[in-house]
mmCIF file with all atom_site columns, C-alpha atoms in Angstrom:
data_model
loop_
_atom_site.group_PDB
_atom_site.id
_atom_site.type_symbol
_atom_site.label_atom_id
_atom_site.label_alt_id
_atom_site.label_comp_id
_atom_site.label_asym_id
_atom_site.label_entity_id
_atom_site.label_seq_id
_atom_site.pdbx_PDB_ins_code
_atom_site.Cartn_x
_atom_site.Cartn_y
_atom_site.Cartn_z
_atom_site.occupancy
_atom_site.B_iso_or_equiv
_atom_site.pdbx_formal_charge
_atom_site.auth_seq_id
_atom_site.auth_comp_id
_atom_site.auth_asym_id
_atom_site.auth_atom_id
_atom_site.pdbx_PDB_model_num
ATOM 1   C CA . MET M 1 1   ? -3.578  19.766 -32.347 1.00 42.00 ? 1   MET M CA 1
ATOM 2   C CA . ALA M 1 2   ? -1.851  21.861 -34.976 1.00 50.00 ? 2   ALA M CA 1
ATOM 3   C CA . GLU M 1 3   ? -4.164  23.759 -37.236 1.00 58.00 ? 3   GLU M CA 1
ATOM 4   C CA . PHE M 1 4   ? -3.647  24.641 -40.870 1.00 71.00 ? 4   PHE M CA 1
ATOM 5   C CA . LYS M 1 5   ? -5.739  27.126 -42.803 1.00 74.00 ? 5   LYS M CA 1
ATOM 6   C CA . ALA M 1 6   ? -5.354  28.289 -46.383 1.00 75.00 ? 6   ALA M CA 1
ATOM 7   C CA . LYS M 1 7   ? -7.291  29.437 -49.392 1.00 72.00 ? 7   LYS M CA 1
ATOM 8   C CA . ALA M 1 8   ? -6.481  28.194 -52.864 1.00 70.00 ? 8   ALA M CA 1
ATOM 9   C CA . ARG M 1 9   ? -6.827  30.569 -55.793 1.00 67.00 ? 9   ARG M CA 1
ATOM 10  C CA . ALA M 1 10  ? -8.942  28.018 -57.704 1.00 68.00 ? 10  ALA M CA 1
ATOM 11  C CA . GLY M 1 11  ? -11.022 24.988 -56.832 1.00 77.00 ? 11  GLY M CA 1
ATOM 12  C CA . TRP M 1 12  ? -11.204 24.503 -53.074 1.00 82.00 ? 12  TRP M CA 1
ATOM 13  C CA . SER M 1 13  ? -11.879 27.849 -51.432 1.00 80.00 ? 13  SER M CA 1
ATOM 14  C CA . SER M 1 14  ? -11.073 26.716 -47.884 1.00 86.00 ? 14  SER M CA 1
ATOM 15  C CA . ILE M 1 15  ? -8.519  24.186 -46.680 1.00 89.00 ? 15  ILE M CA 1
ATOM 16  C CA . THR M 1 16  ? -8.227  23.358 -42.981 1.00 88.00 ? 16  THR M CA 1
ATOM 17  C CA . ILE M 1 17  ? -6.730  20.644 -40.825 1.00 87.00 ? 17  ILE M CA 1
ATOM 18  C CA . GLY M 1 18  ? -8.117  19.946 -37.400 1.00 79.00 ? 18  GLY M CA 1
ATOM 19  C CA . ASN M 1 19  ? -9.647  17.164 -35.335 1.00 81.00 ? 19  ASN M CA 1
ATOM 20  C CA . GLY M 1 20  ? -7.778  14.500 -37.270 1.00 84.00 ? 20  GLY M CA 1
ATOM 21  C CA . ALA M 1 21  ? -9.050  15.423 -40.731 1.00 89.00 ? 21  ALA M CA 1
ATOM 22  C CA . LEU M 1 22  ? -8.229  17.499 -43.792 1.00 90.00 ? 22  LEU M CA 1
ATOM 23  C CA . VAL M 1 23  ? -11.362 19.499 -44.636 1.00 90.00 ? 23  VAL M CA 1
ATOM 24  C CA . LEU M 1 24  ? -11.827 21.021 -48.103 1.00 90.00 ? 24  LEU M CA 1
ATOM 25  C CA . LYS M 1 25  ? -14.719 23.361 -48.917 1.00 90.00 ? 25  LYS M CA 1
ATOM 26  C CA . ARG M 1 26  ? -16.034 24.961 -52.103 1.00 87.00 ? 26  ARG M CA 1
ATOM 27  C CA . PHE M 1 27  ? -19.380 26.237 -53.342 1.00 85.00 ? 27  PHE M CA 1
ATOM 28  C CA . GLY M 1 28  ? -21.323 24.653 -50.486 1.00 84.00 ? 28  GLY M CA 1
ATOM 29  C CA . GLN M 1 29  ? -19.539 21.310 -50.840 1.00 89.00 ? 29  GLN M CA 1
ATOM 30  C CA . GLN M 1 30  ? -17.368 19.868 -48.102 1.00 91.00 ? 30  GLN M CA 1
ATOM 31  C CA . LEU M 1 31  ? -14.923 16.996 -48.341 1.00 91.00 ? 31  LEU M CA 1
ATOM 32  C CA . SER M 1 32  ? -13.445 15.595 -45.143 1.00 92.00 ? 32  SER M CA 1
ATOM 33  C CA . ILE M 1 33  ? -10.454 13.256 -45.458 1.00 92.00 ? 33  ILE M CA 1
ATOM 34  C CA . PRO M 1 34  ? -9.295  11.537 -42.246 1.00 91.00 ? 34  PRO M CA 1
ATOM 35  C CA . LEU M 1 35  ? -5.544  12.016 -41.818 1.00 89.00 ? 35  LEU M CA 1
ATOM 36  C CA . SER M 1 36  ? -5.205  8.332  -40.984 1.00 88.00 ? 36  SER M CA 1
ATOM 37  C CA . SER M 1 37  ? -6.503  7.407  -44.460 1.00 91.00 ? 37  SER M CA 1
ATOM 38  C CA . ILE M 1 38  ? -4.013  9.581  -46.376 1.00 91.00 ? 38  ILE M CA 1
ATOM 39  C CA . THR M 1 39  ? -1.339  7.401  -47.956 1.00 90.00 ? 39  THR M CA 1
ATOM 40  C CA . GLU M 1 40  ? 0.643   10.078 -49.808 1.00 90.00 ? 40  GLU M CA 1
ATOM 41  C CA . VAL M 1 41  ? 0.899   13.853 -50.136 1.00 90.00 ? 41  VAL M CA 1
ATOM 42  C CA . ALA M 1 42  ? 2.731   15.199 -53.196 1.00 91.00 ? 42  ALA M CA 1
ATOM 43  C CA . VAL M 1 43  ? 3.549   18.798 -54.104 1.00 89.00 ? 43  VAL M CA 1
ATOM 44  C CA . SER M 1 44  ? 4.038   19.564 -57.781 1.00 87.00 ? 44  SER M CA 1
ATOM 45  C CA . LYS M 1 45  ? 7.461   20.729 -58.849 1.00 78.00 ? 45  LYS M CA 1
ATOM 46  C CA . SER M 1 46  ? 8.029   23.712 -61.084 1.00 69.00 ? 46  SER M CA 1
ATOM 47  C CA . THR M 1 47  ? 10.745  24.500 -63.552 1.00 66.00 ? 47  THR M CA 1
ATOM 48  C CA . TYR M 1 48  ? 11.097  27.821 -61.783 1.00 68.00 ? 48  TYR M CA 1
ATOM 49  C CA . ASP M 1 49  ? 11.966  27.658 -58.099 1.00 65.00 ? 49  ASP M CA 1
ATOM 50  C CA . LEU M 1 50  ? 10.314  30.955 -57.230 1.00 67.00 ? 50  LEU M CA 1
ATOM 51  C CA . PRO M 1 51  ? 8.153   31.603 -54.160 1.00 63.00 ? 51  PRO M CA 1
ATOM 52  C CA . LEU M 1 52  ? 5.333   33.103 -56.238 1.00 68.00 ? 52  LEU M CA 1
ATOM 53  C CA . VAL M 1 53  ? 4.955   30.127 -58.579 1.00 75.00 ? 53  VAL M CA 1
ATOM 54  C CA . GLU M 1 54  ? 1.784   28.309 -57.516 1.00 83.00 ? 54  GLU M CA 1
ATOM 55  C CA . ARG M 1 55  ? 1.742   24.606 -56.768 1.00 86.00 ? 55  ARG M CA 1
ATOM 56  C CA . THR M 1 56  ? -0.719  21.742 -56.862 1.00 88.00 ? 56  THR M CA 1
ATOM 57  C CA . VAL M 1 57  ? -0.959  19.401 -53.881 1.00 89.00 ? 57  VAL M CA 1
ATOM 58  C CA . THR M 1 58  ? -2.145  15.867 -54.599 1.00 91.00 ? 58  THR M CA 1
ATOM 59  C CA . ILE M 1 59  ? -3.672  13.903 -51.725 1.00 92.00 ? 59  ILE M CA 1
ATOM 60  C CA . PHE M 1 60  ? -3.920  10.114 -52.142 1.00 93.00 ? 60  PHE M CA 1
ATOM 61  C CA . SER M 1 61  ? -6.471  8.521  -49.827 1.00 91.00 ? 61  SER M CA 1
ATOM 62  C CA . GLN M 1 62  ? -8.425  5.264  -49.962 1.00 86.00 ? 62  GLN M CA 1
ATOM 63  C CA . GLY M 1 63  ? -7.605  4.729  -53.639 1.00 85.00 ? 63  GLY M CA 1
ATOM 64  C CA . LYS M 1 64  ? -8.749  8.242  -54.568 1.00 90.00 ? 64  LYS M CA 1
ATOM 65  C CA . ARG M 1 65  ? -6.790  11.273 -55.669 1.00 91.00 ? 65  ARG M CA 1
ATOM 66  C CA . THR M 1 66  ? -7.756  14.792 -54.592 1.00 91.00 ? 66  THR M CA 1
ATOM 67  C CA . LEU M 1 67  ? -6.093  17.832 -56.157 1.00 90.00 ? 67  LEU M CA 1
ATOM 68  C CA . ILE M 1 68  ? -5.656  21.155 -54.394 1.00 89.00 ? 68  ILE M CA 1
ATOM 69  C CA . LYS M 1 69  ? -4.643  23.603 -57.099 1.00 86.00 ? 69  LYS M CA 1
ATOM 70  C CA . ARG M 1 70  ? -3.069  27.043 -57.094 1.00 85.00 ? 70  ARG M CA 1
ATOM 71  C CA . LEU M 1 71  ? -1.609  27.181 -53.598 1.00 85.00 ? 71  LEU M CA 1
ATOM 72  C CA . SER M 1 72  ? 1.431   29.326 -52.961 1.00 83.00 ? 72  SER M CA 1
ATOM 73  C CA . ARG M 1 73  ? 4.638   27.324 -52.768 1.00 83.00 ? 73  ARG M CA 1
ATOM 74  C CA . GLN M 1 74  ? 4.956   28.093 -49.054 1.00 84.00 ? 74  GLN M CA 1
ATOM 75  C CA . LYS M 1 75  ? 1.388   27.012 -48.239 1.00 86.00 ? 75  LYS M CA 1
ATOM 76  C CA . ALA M 1 76  ? 1.666   23.861 -50.385 1.00 87.00 ? 76  ALA M CA 1
ATOM 77  C CA . GLU M 1 77  ? 4.861   22.776 -48.640 1.00 87.00 ? 77  GLU M CA 1
ATOM 78  C CA . GLU M 1 78  ? 3.445   23.719 -45.233 1.00 88.00 ? 78  GLU M CA 1
ATOM 79  C CA . LEU M 1 79  ? 0.297   21.657 -45.900 1.00 89.00 ? 79  LEU M CA 1
ATOM 80  C CA . GLN M 1 80  ? 2.408   18.666 -46.865 1.00 88.00 ? 80  GLN M CA 1
ATOM 81  C CA . GLN M 1 81  ? 4.607   19.006 -43.754 1.00 88.00 ? 81  GLN M CA 1
ATOM 82  C CA . VAL M 1 82  ? 1.680   19.463 -41.366 1.00 87.00 ? 82  VAL M CA 1
ATOM 83  C CA . ILE M 1 83  ? -0.092  16.351 -42.690 1.00 88.00 ? 83  ILE M CA 1
ATOM 84  C CA . LEU M 1 84  ? 3.063   14.248 -42.529 1.00 85.00 ? 84  LEU M CA 1
ATOM 85  C CA . THR M 1 85  ? 4.007   15.563 -39.089 1.00 84.00 ? 85  THR M CA 1
ATOM 86  C CA . LEU M 1 86  ? 0.545   14.939 -37.647 1.00 83.00 ? 86  LEU M CA 1
ATOM 87  C CA . GLN M 1 87  ? 0.488   11.425 -39.084 1.00 77.00 ? 87  GLN M CA 1
ATOM 88  C CA . HIS M 1 88  ? 3.977   10.757 -37.717 1.00 74.00 ? 88  HIS M CA 1
ATOM 89  C CA . ALA M 1 89  ? 3.104   12.212 -34.322 1.00 70.00 ? 89  ALA M CA 1
ATOM 90  C CA . LYS M 1 90  ? -0.047  10.118 -34.058 1.00 65.00 ? 90  LYS M CA 1
ATOM 91  C CA . HIS M 1 91  ? 1.823   6.909  -34.872 1.00 59.00 ? 91  HIS M CA 1
ATOM 92  C CA . SER M 1 92  ? 4.734   7.761  -32.590 1.00 58.00 ? 92  SER M CA 1
ATOM 93  C CA . THR M 1 93  ? 2.729   8.812  -29.557 1.00 52.00 ? 93  THR M CA 1
ATOM 94  C CA . ALA M 1 94  ? 0.161   6.034  -29.793 1.00 53.00 ? 94  ALA M CA 1
ATOM 95  C CA . GLY M 1 95  ? 2.422   3.594  -27.931 1.00 50.00 ? 95  GLY M CA 1
ATOM 96  C CA . SER M 1 96  ? 4.059   5.978  -25.485 1.00 49.00 ? 96  SER M CA 1
ATOM 97  C CA . GLU M 1 97  ? 2.858   8.967  -23.525 1.00 45.00 ? 97  GLU M CA 1
ATOM 98  C CA . SER M 1 98  ? 6.444   10.152 -22.917 1.00 40.00 ? 98  SER M CA 1
ATOM 99  C CA . HIS M 1 99  ? 6.874   11.617 -26.404 1.00 49.00 ? 99  HIS M CA 1
ATOM 100 C CA . VAL M 1 100 ? 6.769   15.355 -26.897 1.00 47.00 ? 100 VAL M CA 1
ATOM 101 C CA . ASP M 1 101 ? 3.563   16.611 -28.512 1.00 71.00 ? 101 ASP M CA 1
ATOM 102 C CA . VAL M 1 102 ? 5.272   17.119 -31.871 1.00 76.00 ? 102 VAL M CA 1
ATOM 103 C CA . ALA M 1 103 ? 2.326   18.791 -33.555 1.00 75.00 ? 103 ALA M CA 1
ATOM 104 C CA . THR M 1 104 ? 2.090   21.487 -30.882 1.00 77.00 ? 104 THR M CA 1
ATOM 105 C CA . GLN M 1 105 ? 5.838   22.056 -30.886 1.00 79.00 ? 105 GLN M CA 1
ATOM 106 C CA . LEU M 1 106 ? 5.889   22.288 -34.683 1.00 82.00 ? 106 LEU M CA 1
ATOM 107 C CA . GLU M 1 107 ? 3.068   24.817 -34.581 1.00 80.00 ? 107 GLU M CA 1
ATOM 108 C CA . LYS M 1 108 ? 5.040   26.957 -32.119 1.00 80.00 ? 108 LYS M CA 1
ATOM 109 C CA . LEU M 1 109 ? 8.152   26.756 -34.301 1.00 82.00 ? 109 LEU M CA 1
ATOM 110 C CA . ALA M 1 110 ? 6.135   27.752 -37.375 1.00 84.00 ? 110 ALA M CA 1
ATOM 111 C CA . LYS M 1 111 ? 4.782   30.794 -35.536 1.00 81.00 ? 111 LYS M CA 1
ATOM 112 C CA . LEU M 1 112 ? 8.312   31.818 -34.557 1.00 79.00 ? 112 LEU M CA 1
ATOM 113 C CA . ARG M 1 113 ? 9.454   31.378 -38.155 1.00 82.00 ? 113 ARG M CA 1
ATOM 114 C CA . ASP M 1 114 ? 6.497   33.343 -39.508 1.00 85.00 ? 114 ASP M CA 1
ATOM 115 C CA . ALA M 1 115 ? 7.174   36.135 -37.006 1.00 78.00 ? 115 ALA M CA 1
ATOM 116 C CA . GLY M 1 116 ? 10.776  36.308 -38.227 1.00 79.00 ? 116 GLY M CA 1
ATOM 117 C CA . ASP M 1 117 ? 12.275  35.056 -34.962 1.00 72.00 ? 117 ASP M CA 1
ATOM 118 C CA . LEU M 1 118 ? 13.629  31.894 -36.646 1.00 72.00 ? 118 LEU M CA 1
ATOM 119 C CA . THR M 1 119 ? 15.249  31.559 -40.048 1.00 81.00 ? 119 THR M CA 1
ATOM 120 C CA . GLU M 1 120 ? 14.065  28.832 -42.413 1.00 85.00 ? 120 GLU M CA 1
ATOM 121 C CA . GLU M 1 121 ? 17.279  26.898 -41.673 1.00 82.00 ? 121 GLU M CA 1
ATOM 122 C CA . GLU M 1 122 ? 16.749  27.130 -37.900 1.00 79.00 ? 122 GLU M CA 1
ATOM 123 C CA . PHE M 1 123 ? 13.119  26.063 -38.311 1.00 82.00 ? 123 PHE M CA 1
ATOM 124 C CA . ASN M 1 124 ? 14.104  23.013 -40.396 1.00 84.00 ? 124 ASN M CA 1
ATOM 125 C CA . ALA M 1 125 ? 16.835  22.031 -37.924 1.00 81.00 ? 125 ALA M CA 1
ATOM 126 C CA . GLN M 1 126 ? 14.424  22.200 -34.971 1.00 81.00 ? 126 GLN M CA 1
ATOM 127 C CA . LYS M 1 127 ? 11.771  20.308 -36.941 1.00 83.00 ? 127 LYS M CA 1
ATOM 128 C CA . ARG M 1 128 ? 14.271  17.513 -37.666 1.00 80.00 ? 128 ARG M CA 1
ATOM 129 C CA . LYS M 1 129 ? 15.129  17.315 -33.952 1.00 78.00 ? 129 LYS M CA 1
ATOM 130 C CA . LEU M 1 130 ? 11.460  16.962 -33.036 1.00 77.00 ? 130 LEU M CA 1
ATOM 131 C CA . LEU M 1 131 ? 10.836  14.274 -35.621 1.00 78.00 ? 131 LEU M CA 1
ATOM 132 C CA . ASN M 1 132 ? 13.960  12.372 -34.532 1.00 74.00 ? 132 ASN M CA 1
ATOM 133 C CA . GLN M 1 133 ? 12.659  12.327 -30.945 1.00 68.00 ? 133 GLN M CA 1
ATOM 134 C CA . CYS M 1 134 ? 9.631   10.355 -32.128 1.00 64.00 ? 134 CYS M CA 1
ATOM 135 C CA . GLU M 1 135 ? 11.660  7.594  -33.739 1.00 58.00 ? 135 GLU M CA 1
#
């Protein structure tokens, strides 16, 4: 299972994904949102397309809206992609064991990208290939 960890600069102090749920923590509170219940993940747009401009991620689940504020653009987009990829992988592999474990492969690609071994374009191309295999 792919893992995601981040800290927002305001609001939720810890954001993790693991064991089929998005877990948000702050000031002793914990909110666990099952990935299967998430209907939409939206990342705010900014007038300035700069890496340092912070974003807000909105999670829609079971008729509720949860905001994750002040994430870096990279982390906000990564969170959105990980959630969507894990949801897609779960739906795609539920009926067939022959599919590649997309979440694990995506995690490996992200590590290669983060280490500088893959460019962003190469990462996105490989990610598209993986997602197309599931269809």
